[in-house]
Coordinates of C-alpha atoms and ligand atoms in Angstrom, one line a residue:
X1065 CA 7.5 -72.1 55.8
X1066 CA 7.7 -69.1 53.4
X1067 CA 10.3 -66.1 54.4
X1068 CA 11.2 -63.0 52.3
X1069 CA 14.9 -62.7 52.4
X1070 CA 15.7 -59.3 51.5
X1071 CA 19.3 -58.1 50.3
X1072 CA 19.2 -61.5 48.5
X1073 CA 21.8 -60.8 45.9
X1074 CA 24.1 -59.5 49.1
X1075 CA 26.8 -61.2 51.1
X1076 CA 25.0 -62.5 53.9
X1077 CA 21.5 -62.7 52.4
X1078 CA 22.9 -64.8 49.3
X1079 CA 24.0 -67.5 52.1
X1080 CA 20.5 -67.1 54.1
X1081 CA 18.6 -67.6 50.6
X1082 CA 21.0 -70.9 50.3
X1083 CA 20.7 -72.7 54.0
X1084 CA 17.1 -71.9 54.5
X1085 CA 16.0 -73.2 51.2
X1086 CA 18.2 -76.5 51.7
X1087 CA 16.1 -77.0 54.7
X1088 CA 13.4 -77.1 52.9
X1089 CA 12.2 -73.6 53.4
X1090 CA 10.6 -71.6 49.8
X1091 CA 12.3 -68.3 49.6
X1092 CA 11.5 -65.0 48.1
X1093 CA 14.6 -62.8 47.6
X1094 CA 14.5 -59.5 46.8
X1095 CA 17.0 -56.7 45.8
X1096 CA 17.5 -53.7 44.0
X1097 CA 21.1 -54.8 42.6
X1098 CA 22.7 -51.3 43.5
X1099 CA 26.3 -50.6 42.2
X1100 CA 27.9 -49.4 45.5
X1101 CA 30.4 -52.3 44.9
X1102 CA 30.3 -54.3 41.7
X1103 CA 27.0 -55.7 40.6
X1104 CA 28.8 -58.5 38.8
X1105 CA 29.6 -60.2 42.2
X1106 CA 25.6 -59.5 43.4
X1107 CA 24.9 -61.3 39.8
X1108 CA 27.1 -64.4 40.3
X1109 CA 25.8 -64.9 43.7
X1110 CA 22.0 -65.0 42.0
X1111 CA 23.5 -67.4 39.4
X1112 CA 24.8 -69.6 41.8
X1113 CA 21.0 -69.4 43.5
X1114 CA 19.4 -70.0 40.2
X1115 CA 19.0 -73.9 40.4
X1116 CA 17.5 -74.0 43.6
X1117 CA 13.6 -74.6 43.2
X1118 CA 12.4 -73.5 46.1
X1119 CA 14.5 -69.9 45.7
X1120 CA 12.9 -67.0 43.9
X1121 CA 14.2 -63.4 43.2
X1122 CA 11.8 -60.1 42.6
X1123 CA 14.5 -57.5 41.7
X1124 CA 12.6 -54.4 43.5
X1125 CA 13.5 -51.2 45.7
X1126 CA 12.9 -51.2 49.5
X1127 CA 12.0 -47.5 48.6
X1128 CA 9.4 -48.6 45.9
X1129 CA 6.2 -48.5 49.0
X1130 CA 3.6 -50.0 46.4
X1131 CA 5.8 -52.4 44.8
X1132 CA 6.8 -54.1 48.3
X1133 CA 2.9 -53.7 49.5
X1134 CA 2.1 -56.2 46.8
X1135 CA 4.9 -58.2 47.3
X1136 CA 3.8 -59.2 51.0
X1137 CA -0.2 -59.0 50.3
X1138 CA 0.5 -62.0 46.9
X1139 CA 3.5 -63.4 48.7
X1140 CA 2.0 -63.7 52.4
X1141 CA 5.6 -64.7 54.2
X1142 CA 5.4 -66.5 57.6
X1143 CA 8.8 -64.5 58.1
X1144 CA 11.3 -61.9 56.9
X1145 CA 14.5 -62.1 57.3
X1146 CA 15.4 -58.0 56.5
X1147 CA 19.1 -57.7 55.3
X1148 CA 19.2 -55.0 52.6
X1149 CA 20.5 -52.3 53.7
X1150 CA 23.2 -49.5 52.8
X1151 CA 26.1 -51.1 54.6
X1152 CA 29.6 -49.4 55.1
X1153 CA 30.3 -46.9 58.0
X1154 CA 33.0 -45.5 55.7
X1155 CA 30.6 -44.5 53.0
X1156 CA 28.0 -43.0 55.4
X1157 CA 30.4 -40.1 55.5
X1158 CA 30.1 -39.4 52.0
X1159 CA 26.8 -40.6 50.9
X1160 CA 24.6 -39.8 53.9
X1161 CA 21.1 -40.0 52.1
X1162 CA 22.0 -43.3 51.0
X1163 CA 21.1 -44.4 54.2
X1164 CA 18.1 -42.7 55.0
X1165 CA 16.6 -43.9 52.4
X1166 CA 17.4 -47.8 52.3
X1167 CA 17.8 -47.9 56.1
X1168 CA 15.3 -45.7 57.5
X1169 CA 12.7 -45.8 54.9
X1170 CA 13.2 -49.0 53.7
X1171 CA 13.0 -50.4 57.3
X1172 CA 9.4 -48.7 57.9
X1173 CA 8.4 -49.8 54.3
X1174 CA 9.1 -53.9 55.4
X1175 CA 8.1 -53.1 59.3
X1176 CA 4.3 -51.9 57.2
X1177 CA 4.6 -55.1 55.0
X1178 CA 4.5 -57.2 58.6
X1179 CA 2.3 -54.8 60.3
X1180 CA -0.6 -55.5 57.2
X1181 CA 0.1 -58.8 56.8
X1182 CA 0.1 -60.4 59.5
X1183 CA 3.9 -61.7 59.3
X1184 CA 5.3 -64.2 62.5
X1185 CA 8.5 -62.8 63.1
X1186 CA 10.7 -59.9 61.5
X1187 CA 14.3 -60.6 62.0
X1188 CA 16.8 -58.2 61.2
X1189 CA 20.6 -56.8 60.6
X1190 CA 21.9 -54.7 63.3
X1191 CA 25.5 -54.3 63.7
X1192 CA 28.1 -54.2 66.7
X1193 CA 28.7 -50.2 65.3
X1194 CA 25.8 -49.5 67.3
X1195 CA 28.1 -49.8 70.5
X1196 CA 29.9 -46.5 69.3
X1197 CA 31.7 -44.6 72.1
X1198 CA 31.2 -47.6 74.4
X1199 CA 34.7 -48.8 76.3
X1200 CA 33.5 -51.6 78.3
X1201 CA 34.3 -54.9 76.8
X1202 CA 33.1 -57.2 75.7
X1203 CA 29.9 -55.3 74.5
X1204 CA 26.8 -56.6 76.1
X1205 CA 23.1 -56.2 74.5
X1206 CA 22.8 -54.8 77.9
X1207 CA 24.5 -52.2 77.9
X1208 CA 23.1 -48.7 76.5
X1209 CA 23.8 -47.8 72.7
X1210 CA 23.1 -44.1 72.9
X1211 CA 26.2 -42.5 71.0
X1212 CA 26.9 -43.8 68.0
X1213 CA 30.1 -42.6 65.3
X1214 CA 28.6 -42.6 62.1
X1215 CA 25.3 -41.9 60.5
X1216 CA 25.3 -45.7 59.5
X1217 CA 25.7 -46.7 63.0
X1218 CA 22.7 -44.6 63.6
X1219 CA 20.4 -45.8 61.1
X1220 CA 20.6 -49.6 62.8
X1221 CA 20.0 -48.2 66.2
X1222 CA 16.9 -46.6 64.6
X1223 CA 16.5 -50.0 63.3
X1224 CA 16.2 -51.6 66.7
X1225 CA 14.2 -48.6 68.3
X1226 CA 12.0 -48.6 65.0
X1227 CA 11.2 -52.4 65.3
X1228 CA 10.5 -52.0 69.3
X1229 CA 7.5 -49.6 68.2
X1230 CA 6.3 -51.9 66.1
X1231 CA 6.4 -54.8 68.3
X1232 CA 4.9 -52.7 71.0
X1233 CA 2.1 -51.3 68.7
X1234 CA 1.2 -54.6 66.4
X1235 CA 2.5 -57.5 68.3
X1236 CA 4.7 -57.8 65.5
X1237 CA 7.6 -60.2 66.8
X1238 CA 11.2 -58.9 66.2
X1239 CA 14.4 -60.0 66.5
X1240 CA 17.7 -57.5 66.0
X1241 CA 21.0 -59.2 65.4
X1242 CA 24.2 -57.3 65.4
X1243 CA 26.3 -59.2 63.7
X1244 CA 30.6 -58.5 64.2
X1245 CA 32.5 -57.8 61.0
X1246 CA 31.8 -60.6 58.7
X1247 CA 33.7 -62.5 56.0
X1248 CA 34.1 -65.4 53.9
X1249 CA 33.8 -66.7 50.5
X1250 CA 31.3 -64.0 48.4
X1251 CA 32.0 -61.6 50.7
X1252 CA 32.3 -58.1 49.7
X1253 CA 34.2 -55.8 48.5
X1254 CA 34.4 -52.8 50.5
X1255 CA 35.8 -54.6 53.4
X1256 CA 38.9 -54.7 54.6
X1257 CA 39.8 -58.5 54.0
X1258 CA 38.4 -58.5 50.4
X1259 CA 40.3 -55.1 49.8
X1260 CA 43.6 -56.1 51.4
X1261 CA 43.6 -59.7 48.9
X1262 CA 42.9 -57.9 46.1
X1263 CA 46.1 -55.1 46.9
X1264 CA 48.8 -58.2 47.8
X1265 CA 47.9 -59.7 44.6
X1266 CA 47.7 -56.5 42.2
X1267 CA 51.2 -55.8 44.2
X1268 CA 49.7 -52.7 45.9
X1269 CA 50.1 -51.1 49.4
X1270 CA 47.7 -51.8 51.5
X1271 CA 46.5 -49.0 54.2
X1272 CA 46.4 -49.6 58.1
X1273 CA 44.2 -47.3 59.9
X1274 CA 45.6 -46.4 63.4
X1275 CA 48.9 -47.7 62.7
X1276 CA 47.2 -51.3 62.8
X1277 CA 46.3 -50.4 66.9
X1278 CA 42.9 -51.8 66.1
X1279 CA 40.7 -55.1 66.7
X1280 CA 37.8 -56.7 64.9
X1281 CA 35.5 -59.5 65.8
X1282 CA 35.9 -61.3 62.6
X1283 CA 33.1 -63.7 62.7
X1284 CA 32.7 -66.0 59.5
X1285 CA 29.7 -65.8 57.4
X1286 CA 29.1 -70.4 58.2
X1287 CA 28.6 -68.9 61.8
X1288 CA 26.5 -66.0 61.1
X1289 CA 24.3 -67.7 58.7
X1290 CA 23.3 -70.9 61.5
X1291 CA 22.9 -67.8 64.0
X1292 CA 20.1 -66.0 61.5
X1293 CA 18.4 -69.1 60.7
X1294 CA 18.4 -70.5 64.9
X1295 CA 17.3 -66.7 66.0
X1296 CA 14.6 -67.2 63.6
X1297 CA 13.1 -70.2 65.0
X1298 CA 13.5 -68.6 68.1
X1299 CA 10.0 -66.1 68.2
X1300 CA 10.2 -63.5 71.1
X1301 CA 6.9 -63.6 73.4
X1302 CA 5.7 -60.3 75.1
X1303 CA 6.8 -60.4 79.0
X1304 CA 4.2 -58.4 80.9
X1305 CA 7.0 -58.9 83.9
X1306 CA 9.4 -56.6 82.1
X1307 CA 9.8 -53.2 83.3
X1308 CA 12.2 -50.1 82.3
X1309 CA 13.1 -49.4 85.6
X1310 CA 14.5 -52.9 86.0
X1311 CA 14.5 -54.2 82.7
X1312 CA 17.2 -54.7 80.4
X1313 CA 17.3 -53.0 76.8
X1314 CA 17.5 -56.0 75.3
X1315 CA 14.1 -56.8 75.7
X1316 CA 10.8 -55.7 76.5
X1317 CA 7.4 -56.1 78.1
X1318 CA 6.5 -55.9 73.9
X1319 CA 7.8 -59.4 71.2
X1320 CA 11.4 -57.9 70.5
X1321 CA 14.6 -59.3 71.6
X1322 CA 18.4 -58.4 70.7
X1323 CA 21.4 -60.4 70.0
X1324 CA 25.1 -59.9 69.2
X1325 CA 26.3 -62.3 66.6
X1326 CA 29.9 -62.6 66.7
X1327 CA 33.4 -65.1 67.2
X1328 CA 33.3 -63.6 70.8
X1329 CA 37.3 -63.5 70.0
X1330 CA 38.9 -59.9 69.0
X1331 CA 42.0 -60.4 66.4
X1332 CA 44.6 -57.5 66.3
X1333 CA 44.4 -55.9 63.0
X1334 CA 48.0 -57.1 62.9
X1335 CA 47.6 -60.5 63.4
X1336 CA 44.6 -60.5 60.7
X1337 CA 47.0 -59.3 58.6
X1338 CA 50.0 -61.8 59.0
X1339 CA 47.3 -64.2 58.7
X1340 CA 46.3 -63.3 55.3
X1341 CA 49.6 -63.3 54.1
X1342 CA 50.4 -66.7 55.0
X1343 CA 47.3 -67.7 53.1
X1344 CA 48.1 -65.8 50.0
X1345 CA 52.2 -66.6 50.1
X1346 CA 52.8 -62.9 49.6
X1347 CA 54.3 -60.3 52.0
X1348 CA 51.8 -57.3 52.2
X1349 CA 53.2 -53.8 51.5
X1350 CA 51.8 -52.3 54.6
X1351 CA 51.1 -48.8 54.6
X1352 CA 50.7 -47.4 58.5
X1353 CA 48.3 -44.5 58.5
X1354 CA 45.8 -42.3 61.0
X1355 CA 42.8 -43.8 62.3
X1356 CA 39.4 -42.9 59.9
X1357 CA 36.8 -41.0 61.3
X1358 CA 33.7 -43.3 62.2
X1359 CA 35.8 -46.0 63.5
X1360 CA 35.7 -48.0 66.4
X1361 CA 39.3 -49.2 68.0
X1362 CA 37.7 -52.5 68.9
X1363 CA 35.0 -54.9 69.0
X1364 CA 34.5 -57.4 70.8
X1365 CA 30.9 -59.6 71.4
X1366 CA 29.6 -61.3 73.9
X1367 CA 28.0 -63.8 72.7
X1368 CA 26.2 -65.3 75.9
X1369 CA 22.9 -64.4 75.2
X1370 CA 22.9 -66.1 71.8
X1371 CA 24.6 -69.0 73.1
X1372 CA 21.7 -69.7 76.0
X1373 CA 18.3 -69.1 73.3
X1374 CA 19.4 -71.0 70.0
X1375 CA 22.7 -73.3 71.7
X1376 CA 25.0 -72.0 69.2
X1377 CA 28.5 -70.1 69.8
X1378 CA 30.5 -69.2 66.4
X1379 CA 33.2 -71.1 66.3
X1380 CA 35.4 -71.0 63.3
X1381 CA 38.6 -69.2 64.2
X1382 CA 40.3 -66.2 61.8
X1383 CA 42.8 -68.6 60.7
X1384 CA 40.9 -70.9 58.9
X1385 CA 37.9 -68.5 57.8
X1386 CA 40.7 -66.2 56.0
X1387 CA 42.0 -69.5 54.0
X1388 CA 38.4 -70.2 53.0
X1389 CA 38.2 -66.6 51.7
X1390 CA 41.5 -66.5 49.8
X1391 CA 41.0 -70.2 48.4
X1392 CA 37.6 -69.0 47.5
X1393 CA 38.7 -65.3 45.9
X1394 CA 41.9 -67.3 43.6
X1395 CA 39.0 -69.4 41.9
X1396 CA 36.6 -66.5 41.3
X1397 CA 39.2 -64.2 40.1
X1398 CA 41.2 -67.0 38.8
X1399 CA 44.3 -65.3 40.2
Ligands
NAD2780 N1 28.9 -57.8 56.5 C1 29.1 -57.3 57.7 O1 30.3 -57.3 58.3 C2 28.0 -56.6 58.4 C3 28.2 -56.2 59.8 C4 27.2 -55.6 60.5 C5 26.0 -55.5 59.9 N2 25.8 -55.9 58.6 C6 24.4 -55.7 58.0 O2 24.0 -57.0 57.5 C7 23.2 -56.8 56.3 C8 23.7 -57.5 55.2 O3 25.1 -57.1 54.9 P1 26.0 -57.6 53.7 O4 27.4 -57.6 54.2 O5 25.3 -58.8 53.1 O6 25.9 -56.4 52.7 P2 25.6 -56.3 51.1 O7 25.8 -54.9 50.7 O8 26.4 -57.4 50.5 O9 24.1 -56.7 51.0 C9 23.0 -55.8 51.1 C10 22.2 -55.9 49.8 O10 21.1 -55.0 50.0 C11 20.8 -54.5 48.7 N3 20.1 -53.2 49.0 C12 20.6 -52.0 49.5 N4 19.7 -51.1 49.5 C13 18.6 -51.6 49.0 C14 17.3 -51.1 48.7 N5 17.0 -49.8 49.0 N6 16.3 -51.9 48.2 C15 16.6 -53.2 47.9 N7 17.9 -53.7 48.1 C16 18.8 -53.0 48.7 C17 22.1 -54.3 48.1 O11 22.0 -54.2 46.6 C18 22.9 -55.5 48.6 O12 22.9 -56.5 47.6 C19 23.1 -55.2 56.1 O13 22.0 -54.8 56.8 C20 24.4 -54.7 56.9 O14 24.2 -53.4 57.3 C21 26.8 -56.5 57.9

């Protein structure tokens, strides 16, 4: 089968590229290499992609309307796998526009390259932000998503409720997943387990937001990675027995399902952290600070749903995930 993976020379999509072509899949990935954290890592994930024959990259904008046109009219994919996207609730608060234009536009410009061309099944990042102000744990796909905390949390709800147009209007099949705080080897920068390695090592204090009174979902990339390529092999069919009154958000009478993707497992911040440090062999200097606007206490998946269309529940726990990354991050850095 052909797929466009987009976000390619990203965390995640790097690792799709990777599995699906090992399965004997050809893969298109595109990016436009941006420098919100260093490109050098989006480079060496491309190298480490270059020997694989059935892998290609385009390096092109999901702004750039005629560019991706072509790309899907030449190209004809049986599926996309959409994964570029402005990431980083933090950053939403500074760099708003950044996310209109790679998550809003750039969503409609891909949806239009499956709506023309006839593409099988659109799967797609969402993210647990979308639960926002929600309390009640863990966070279901059917419960409502209707008050997001950042303007990054909003752009993938707009995601979800873009795609369900789509589907409803072209048939166009579409699958959200909202993937739960993910790490691992390649994983990137901005996040708090890349950030807080980088700190013990330099010998550098390493902030706590909410005096550590926070939890995280930590689900490692091996985990999301089988979940994206099951989910995609798993094509939602229209349901002319759904109904609003009675139906659940998570689907619809139109080809468009939701998933959470995550460990089903919350870690205190806390315990993350003691974790690391065993890995490392270094004490962290901890600096205990507020909570940051846009974030959530606590996540926390329930990963049912998931577990009863593709027969797959994450399953590597935080200890061994954070070894992987710090083994991994001492051999790239050589530190
Ligand atoms: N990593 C996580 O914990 C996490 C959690 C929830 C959701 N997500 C979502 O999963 C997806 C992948 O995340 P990731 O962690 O791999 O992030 P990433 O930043 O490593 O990868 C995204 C890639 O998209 C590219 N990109 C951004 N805007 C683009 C544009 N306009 N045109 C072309 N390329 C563009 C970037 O250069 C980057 O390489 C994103 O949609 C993200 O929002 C990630």
């Amino acid at each position: 089968m052909k797929y466009l993976v987009t976000g390619a020379a990203g965390f995640i999509g790097f690792y799709v590229s990777k599995v699906l072509t090992s399965q004997g899949h050809d893969v298109v990935g595109i990016d436009n290499i941006n420098d919100y954290y260093d490109v050098n890592l989006k480079y060496s994930r491309l190298t480490e992609l270059e020997p694989v024959t059935k892998f290609r990259f385009v390096k092109v904008d999901l702004a750039d309307r005629t560019g991706i046109a072509n790309l899907f009219e030449t190209e004809k994919f049986d599926r996309v796998i959409h994964l570029a996207a402005q990431a980083g609730v933090r950053y939403s608060l500074d760099n708003p526009f950044a996310y209109a234009d790679s998550n809003l536009i750039g969503h409609l410009t891909i949806l239009e390259g499956c709506r023309n061309n006839n593409v099988k099944h659109l799967v797609y990042a969402s993210s647990s932000s979308v639960y926002g102000l929600n309390t009640k744990m863990p966070f279901n796909c059917d419960d409502a998503v209707d008050h997001p905390i950042s303007l990054y949390a909003a752009t993938k709800k707009s995601n979800e409720l873009m795609s369900h147009s789509y589907s409803h209007l072209y048939g166009i099949p579409t699958s959200g997943l909202r993937f739960f705080t993910v790490y691992g080897p390649w994983g990137r920068p901005d996040m708090a387990l890349f950030k807080f390695t980088k700190k013990i090592f330099d010998g550098d204090q390493i902030d706590i937001y909410n005096n550590g009174e926070l939890a995280r979902d930590f689900t490692y990339i091996d985990d999301i990675v089988e979940g994206v390529v099951r989910v995609a092999d798993c094509v939602p069919e229209a349901n002319s027995k759904w109904n609003a009154e009675l139906g659940s958000p998570k689907n619809s009478s139109a080809p468009y399902q939701i998933f959470n993707i995550g460990n089903g497992q919350p870690v205190a911040l806390l315990d993350f952290v003691d974790a690391l440090e065993k890995s490392i062999g270094i004490k962290a200097n901890r600096n205990m600070m507020p909570m940051q606007p846009g974030d959530v206490y606590k996540t926390w998946a329930d990963t049912d749903d998931l577990f009863k269309a593709v027969n797959y529940q994450p399953k590597v726990d935080i200890k061994h995930g954070v070894q992987q990354f710090v083994d991994w991050y001492r051999a790239f850095y050589k530190v």
